[in-house]
Amino acid sequence: MASALSAFRVSISRISSLRARQFSYPATSALAHSKRILCSSSSQHSVSSSSVPLMETNENSRWKPMCLYYTHGKCTKMDDPAHLEVFNHDCSKELPVTAADLERKKPQEFEFFLVLDLEGKVEILEFPVLIVDAKTMQVVDLFHRFVRPTKMSEEAINKYIEGKYGEVGVDRVWHDTAIPFTQVVEEFEGWLAEHGLWGKETDGTLNGAAFVTCGNWDIKTKIPEQCVVANINLPQYFTEWINLKDVYLNFYEREARGMVSMMRQCGIRLMGSHHLGIDDTKNITRVVQRMLADGAVFKITARRSKSNMRNVEFLFKNRIK
């Protein structure tokens, strides 16, 4: 327990190099009262982690959506008590970790995990990433940007956004904050550099970190497609990643085809709006935290060929296809 407590206390120097900022987003007040869905695990998929207190939620507490203007640095109501009552501005509060969660955790190859879950079928519409400290399992920071399509007409964009985000009440904030993909990449690289996870002076790969995605689509397919549309080269840090589905399959020795089924099997509550990228990223992070607490070791599952970036090698023999 002493070692677990020691690991749980992040050193001052570590916090200095990875400043844990307050994060966040406004949608509608109705969204703040959304019901949390209980995902009960089936009998044949019982998990030894049922006793793990990770992310236990007080039934009397009310879940709050994040202020999406805040995640874009545009919230003007930080001194408004009514706004603060409705919207959350600190992502880490939804993803707590206790010392008990660290008792069975194994050493990891990487210092940090970058949990990514894109939204957008035609073009990328939302780009959220959470940094998770591999040692403490705590959320370090959040990067979140809405992305304005490059090739679509304004009429098509308006119709698409109304259908995609209108029903969860974030279409207005999308229009107020969305920026081109090229600018998103620039800001993302600045954010990575701020945390010491990437630098232009290196070979362009990540420093002590790895992306974690729920499937191969995000990095294998969608980001290269969007780079072509935006007429930019594929960044080198998108050459390898960890497919959570494959790690889950090999660790628990059972198949889960998506985030919701993983959460159901692990008895984790689905919170927020499914297919709102920022909420899905947080829910995937909760699965990552649970697996780390259960003793899973996260390794790279897919890597692009250096000679031909279109070719991807899948490193796990037992994987979701």
XYZ file of C-alpha atoms in Angstrom, residues 18 37 109 122 146 171 228 237 313:
9
model
C 2.752 18.607 -17.133
C -27.115 4.788 -18.186
C 6.165 0.964 -21.456
C -17.442 12.659 -44.257
C -14.452 21.247 -33.173
C -24.689 22.804 -32.678
C -5.306 14.516 -47.933
C 3.238 10.934 -34.517
C 1.259 -3.880 -39.581
